Amino acid sequence: MNNSTVLIVDDDRDIRDLLTIMLRNQNIASITANDGIEGLEKLNNNKIDLIILDIMMPRMDGMMACMKIRENLDIPIIILSAKIEDSDKILGLTLGADDYVSKPFNPMLLIARVKAQLRHYNNFNNTPSSSIIIVQDLKIDLDRHEVSINNKIIKLTPHEFDILLLLCKNKNNVFSIEQIYENVWNEPYIQFDRTVTVHIRRLRGKLQGDYIKTVWGVGYKVED
């Protein structure tokens, strides 16, 4: 994690400066940008491991920036926004964000979430394995961290990959939303949190098949 670099995209200079100092205290480097357009430029010209992204910014807002980032990259995105409605959080997660933190925020909690996302991302990219899991015409290659259907690669974010892996490794077993969240995010589940539901909806859209079954009132499973 000491070699990680975080891109902070926010039009509030005080927030950029605060997060820069707090990340530096954790030996995490940072690069800052004032809006979505500048953020994309910094992203194209630097090796970035995680993005903290505001929503309401001039020139290009965070939602549009998130969409453009997800066209090519699967690095973690944490949205940091004054918008606190559930509909805004769901939209952000649907567009590809991995986490959503509302302003005003607890700086230490945000840094803890940054570190958790970086650990997750690094494990996703660096954990060796020689296993291949096959479910119907879907294949998970753990060596390459790739998912393919009929040999066509399906691009997933680390959390989408881990949700699918959890269900496929435990075929026919039903996992509740709470169990999925605590297995994949490695932190206690908060009641009524929609994060898992949104990620599964996004995952189903990418897989374009009936691989993940809903067991109403219980949770989700993958069948043989």
PDB file of N, CA, C and O in Angstrom, residues 155-190:
ATOM      1  N   LYS A 155     -15.614  -7.949 -18.554  1.00  0.00           N
ATOM      2  CA  LYS A 155     -14.833  -7.060 -17.700  1.00  0.00           C
ATOM      3  C   LYS A 155     -15.610  -6.733 -16.429  1.00  0.00           C
ATOM      4  O   LYS A 155     -16.698  -6.152 -16.488  1.00  0.00           O
ATOM      5  N   LEU A 156     -15.046  -7.111 -15.269  1.00  0.00           N
ATOM      6  CA  LEU A 156     -15.695  -6.889 -13.978  1.00  0.00           C
ATOM      7  C   LEU A 156     -14.795  -6.069 -13.070  1.00  0.00           C
ATOM      8  O   LEU A 156     -13.571  -6.130 -13.168  1.00  0.00           O
ATOM      9  N   THR A 157     -15.420  -5.321 -12.168  1.00  0.00           N
ATOM     10  CA  THR A 157     -14.654  -4.652 -11.119  1.00  0.00           C
ATOM     11  C   THR A 157     -14.274  -5.698 -10.066  1.00  0.00           C
ATOM     12  O   THR A 157     -14.848  -6.792 -10.022  1.00  0.00           O
ATOM     13  N   PRO A 158     -13.313  -5.377  -9.181  1.00  0.00           N
ATOM     14  CA  PRO A 158     -12.927  -6.356  -8.152  1.00  0.00           C
ATOM     15  C   PRO A 158     -14.092  -6.843  -7.299  1.00  0.00           C
ATOM     16  O   PRO A 158     -14.189  -8.036  -7.000  1.00  0.00           O
ATOM     17  N   HIS A 159     -14.990  -5.968  -6.898  1.00  0.00           N
ATOM     18  CA  HIS A 159     -16.113  -6.405  -6.073  1.00  0.00           C
ATOM     19  C   HIS A 159     -17.093  -7.270  -6.855  1.00  0.00           C
ATOM     20  O   HIS A 159     -17.617  -8.260  -6.326  1.00  0.00           O
ATOM     21  N   GLU A 160     -17.340  -6.931  -8.104  1.00  0.00           N
ATOM     22  CA  GLU A 160     -18.205  -7.775  -8.933  1.00  0.00           C
ATOM     23  C   GLU A 160     -17.593  -9.154  -9.092  1.00  0.00           C
ATOM     24  O   GLU A 160     -18.288 -10.181  -8.983  1.00  0.00           O
ATOM     25  N   PHE A 161     -16.292  -9.198  -9.330  1.00  0.00           N
ATOM     26  CA  PHE A 161     -15.582 -10.475  -9.474  1.00  0.00           C
ATOM     27  C   PHE A 161     -15.719 -11.311  -8.203  1.00  0.00           C
ATOM     28  O   PHE A 161     -16.013 -12.509  -8.252  1.00  0.00           O
ATOM     29  N   ASP A 162     -15.527 -10.668  -7.055  1.00  0.00           N
ATOM     30  CA  ASP A 162     -15.548 -11.415  -5.794  1.00  0.00           C
ATOM     31  C   ASP A 162     -16.946 -11.893  -5.427  1.00  0.00           C
ATOM     32  O   ASP A 162     -17.099 -12.955  -4.821  1.00  0.00           O
ATOM     33  N   ILE A 163     -17.968 -11.121  -5.771  1.00  0.00           N
ATOM     34  CA  ILE A 163     -19.338 -11.593  -5.545  1.00  0.00           C
ATOM     35  C   ILE A 163     -19.601 -12.838  -6.382  1.00  0.00           C
ATOM     36  O   ILE A 163     -20.114 -13.851  -5.887  1.00  0.00           O
ATOM     37  N   LEU A 164     -19.245 -12.767  -7.656  1.00  0.00           N
ATOM     38  CA  LEU A 164     -19.454 -13.905  -8.546  1.00  0.00           C
ATOM     39  C   LEU A 164     -18.642 -15.107  -8.078  1.00  0.00           C
ATOM     40  O   LEU A 164     -19.138 -16.244  -8.075  1.00  0.00           O
ATOM     41  N   LEU A 165     -17.401 -14.884  -7.680  1.00  0.00           N
ATOM     42  CA  LEU A 165     -16.540 -15.969  -7.213  1.00  0.00           C
ATOM     43  C   LEU A 165     -17.122 -16.625  -5.964  1.00  0.00           C
ATOM     44  O   LEU A 165     -17.148 -17.859  -5.852  1.00  0.00           O
ATOM     45  N   LEU A 166     -17.588 -15.815  -5.029  1.00  0.00           N
ATOM     46  CA  LEU A 166     -18.185 -16.348  -3.795  1.00  0.00           C
ATOM     47  C   LEU A 166     -19.366 -17.264  -4.116  1.00  0.00           C
ATOM     48  O   LEU A 166     -19.460 -18.381  -3.579  1.00  0.00           O
ATOM     49  N   LEU A 167     -20.239 -16.822  -5.016  1.00  0.00           N
ATOM     50  CA  LEU A 167     -21.422 -17.616  -5.342  1.00  0.00           C
ATOM     51  C   LEU A 167     -21.058 -18.865  -6.141  1.00  0.00           C
ATOM     52  O   LEU A 167     -21.634 -19.930  -5.929  1.00  0.00           O
ATOM     53  N   CYS A 168     -20.094 -18.733  -7.053  1.00  0.00           N
ATOM     54  CA  CYS A 168     -19.725 -19.877  -7.901  1.00  0.00           C
ATOM     55  C   CYS A 168     -18.924 -20.925  -7.127  1.00  0.00           C
ATOM     56  O   CYS A 168     -19.019 -22.119  -7.416  1.00  0.00           O
ATOM     57  N   LYS A 169     -18.115 -20.488  -6.163  1.00  0.00           N
ATOM     58  CA  LYS A 169     -17.360 -21.445  -5.349  1.00  0.00           C
ATOM     59  C   LYS A 169     -18.280 -22.219  -4.407  1.00  0.00           C
ATOM     60  O   LYS A 169     -17.918 -23.285  -3.921  1.00  0.00           O
ATOM     61  N   ASN A 170     -19.443 -21.648  -4.170  1.00  0.00           N
ATOM     62  CA  ASN A 170     -20.394 -22.276  -3.252  1.00  0.00           C
ATOM     63  C   ASN A 170     -21.717 -22.535  -3.971  1.00  0.00           C
ATOM     64  O   ASN A 170     -22.790 -22.150  -3.495  1.00  0.00           O
ATOM     65  N   LYS A 171     -21.608 -23.189  -5.126  1.00  0.00           N
ATOM     66  CA  LYS A 171     -22.786 -23.432  -5.963  1.00  0.00           C
ATOM     67  C   LYS A 171     -23.907 -24.103  -5.173  1.00  0.00           C
ATOM     68  O   LYS A 171     -23.660 -24.987  -4.353  1.00  0.00           O
ATOM     69  N   ASN A 172     -25.109 -23.626  -5.457  1.00  0.00           N
ATOM     70  CA  ASN A 172     -26.347 -24.141  -4.865  1.00  0.00           C
ATOM     71  C   ASN A 172     -26.576 -23.685  -3.428  1.00  0.00           C
ATOM     72  O   ASN A 172     -27.632 -23.978  -2.854  1.00  0.00           O
ATOM     73  N   ASN A 173     -25.613 -23.009  -2.833  1.00  0.00           N
ATOM     74  CA  ASN A 173     -25.797 -22.450  -1.487  1.00  0.00           C
ATOM     75  C   ASN A 173     -26.315 -21.021  -1.597  1.00  0.00           C
ATOM     76  O   ASN A 173     -25.819 -20.232  -2.414  1.00  0.00           O
ATOM     77  N   VAL A 174     -27.273 -20.681  -0.770  1.00  0.00           N
ATOM     78  CA  VAL A 174     -27.860 -19.347  -0.799  1.00  0.00           C
ATOM     79  C   VAL A 174     -27.111 -18.436   0.180  1.00  0.00           C
ATOM     80  O   VAL A 174     -26.880 -18.809   1.330  1.00  0.00           O
ATOM     81  N   PHE A 175     -26.725 -17.253  -0.315  1.00  0.00           N
ATOM     82  CA  PHE A 175     -26.066 -16.259   0.522  1.00  0.00           C
ATOM     83  C   PHE A 175     -26.980 -15.057   0.678  1.00  0.00           C
ATOM     84  O   PHE A 175     -27.489 -14.529  -0.310  1.00  0.00           O
ATOM     85  N   SER A 176     -27.164 -14.625   1.914  1.00  0.00           N
ATOM     86  CA  SER A 176     -27.956 -13.422   2.162  1.00  0.00           C
ATOM     87  C   SER A 176     -27.151 -12.188   1.754  1.00  0.00           C
ATOM     88  O   SER A 176     -25.924 -12.257   1.568  1.00  0.00           O
ATOM     89  N   ILE A 177     -27.826 -11.057   1.648  1.00  0.00           N
ATOM     90  CA  ILE A 177     -27.144  -9.800   1.346  1.00  0.00           C
ATOM     91  C   ILE A 177     -26.088  -9.509   2.409  1.00  0.00           C
ATOM     92  O   ILE A 177     -24.966  -9.092   2.090  1.00  0.00           O
ATOM     93  N   GLU A 178     -26.439  -9.754   3.662  1.00  0.00           N
ATOM     94  CA  GLU A 178     -25.488  -9.513   4.754  1.00  0.00           C
ATOM     95  C   GLU A 178     -24.253 -10.400   4.609  1.00  0.00           C
ATOM     96  O   GLU A 178     -23.118  -9.937   4.773  1.00  0.00           O
ATOM     97  N   GLN A 179     -24.444 -11.674   4.282  1.00  0.00           N
ATOM     98  CA  GLN A 179     -23.308 -12.585   4.135  1.00  0.00           C
ATOM     99  C   GLN A 179     -22.423 -12.180   2.961  1.00  0.00           C
ATOM    100  O   GLN A 179     -21.191 -12.237   3.053  1.00  0.00           O
ATOM    101  N   ILE A 180     -23.035 -11.788   1.855  1.00  0.00           N
ATOM    102  CA  ILE A 180     -22.251 -11.357   0.697  1.00  0.00           C
ATOM    103  C   ILE A 180     -21.436 -10.125   1.049  1.00  0.00           C
ATOM    104  O   ILE A 180     -20.235 -10.050   0.767  1.00  0.00           O
ATOM    105  N   TYR A 181     -22.075  -9.147   1.681  1.00  0.00           N
ATOM    106  CA  TYR A 181     -21.382  -7.903   2.024  1.00  0.00           C
ATOM    107  C   TYR A 181     -20.190  -8.180   2.939  1.00  0.00           C
ATOM    108  O   TYR A 181     -19.076  -7.682   2.705  1.00  0.00           O
ATOM    109  N   GLU A 182     -20.400  -8.976   3.978  1.00  0.00           N
ATOM    110  CA  GLU A 182     -19.335  -9.203   4.955  1.00  0.00           C
ATOM    111  C   GLU A 182     -18.220 -10.077   4.397  1.00  0.00           C
ATOM    112  O   GLU A 182     -17.068  -9.949   4.811  1.00  0.00           O
ATOM    113  N   ASN A 183     -18.537 -10.958   3.430  1.00  0.00           N
ATOM    114  CA  ASN A 183     -17.501 -11.769   2.784  1.00  0.00           C
ATOM    115  C   ASN A 183     -16.688 -10.971   1.774  1.00  0.00           C
ATOM    116  O   ASN A 183     -15.480 -11.190   1.640  1.00  0.00           O
ATOM    117  N   VAL A 184     -17.344 -10.072   1.057  1.00  0.00           N
ATOM    118  CA  VAL A 184     -16.674  -9.346  -0.033  1.00  0.00           C
ATOM    119  C   VAL A 184     -16.050  -8.043   0.451  1.00  0.00           C
ATOM    120  O   VAL A 184     -14.914  -7.724   0.109  1.00  0.00           O
ATOM    121  N   TRP A 185     -16.775  -7.285   1.264  1.00  0.00           N
ATOM    122  CA  TRP A 185     -16.255  -5.994   1.736  1.00  0.00           C
ATOM    123  C   TRP A 185     -15.467  -6.124   3.034  1.00  0.00           C
ATOM    124  O   TRP A 185     -14.791  -5.179   3.445  1.00  0.00           O
ATOM    125  N   ASN A 186     -15.588  -7.262   3.707  1.00  0.00           N
ATOM    126  CA  ASN A 186     -14.834  -7.521   4.940  1.00  0.00           C
ATOM    127  C   ASN A 186     -15.081  -6.473   6.019  1.00  0.00           C
ATOM    128  O   ASN A 186     -14.155  -6.037   6.712  1.00  0.00           O
ATOM    129  N   GLU A 187     -16.324  -6.052   6.140  1.00  0.00           N
ATOM    130  CA  GLU A 187     -16.706  -5.158   7.222  1.00  0.00           C
ATOM    131  C   GLU A 187     -18.166  -5.418   7.571  1.00  0.00           C
ATOM    132  O   GLU A 187     -18.895  -5.999   6.765  1.00  0.00           O
ATOM    133  N   PRO A 188     -18.606  -5.023   8.784  1.00  0.00           N
ATOM    134  CA  PRO A 188     -19.979  -5.329   9.191  1.00  0.00           C
ATOM    135  C   PRO A 188     -21.008  -4.701   8.261  1.00  0.00           C
ATOM    136  O   PRO A 188     -20.828  -3.580   7.771  1.00  0.00           O
ATOM    137  N   TYR A 189     -22.066  -5.437   8.024  1.00  0.00           N
ATOM    138  CA  TYR A 189     -23.158  -4.965   7.160  1.00  0.00           C
ATOM    139  C   TYR A 189     -24.049  -3.986   7.911  1.00  0.00           C
ATOM    140  O   TYR A 189     -24.364  -4.187   9.088  1.00  0.00           O
ATOM    141  N   ILE A 190     -24.442  -2.908   7.236  1.00  0.00           N
ATOM    142  CA  ILE A 190     -25.370  -1.932   7.797  1.00  0.00           C
ATOM    143  C   ILE A 190     -26.743  -2.211   7.216  1.00  0.00           C
ATOM    144  O   ILE A 190     -26.903  -2.265   5.985  1.00  0.00           O
TER     145      ILE A 190
END
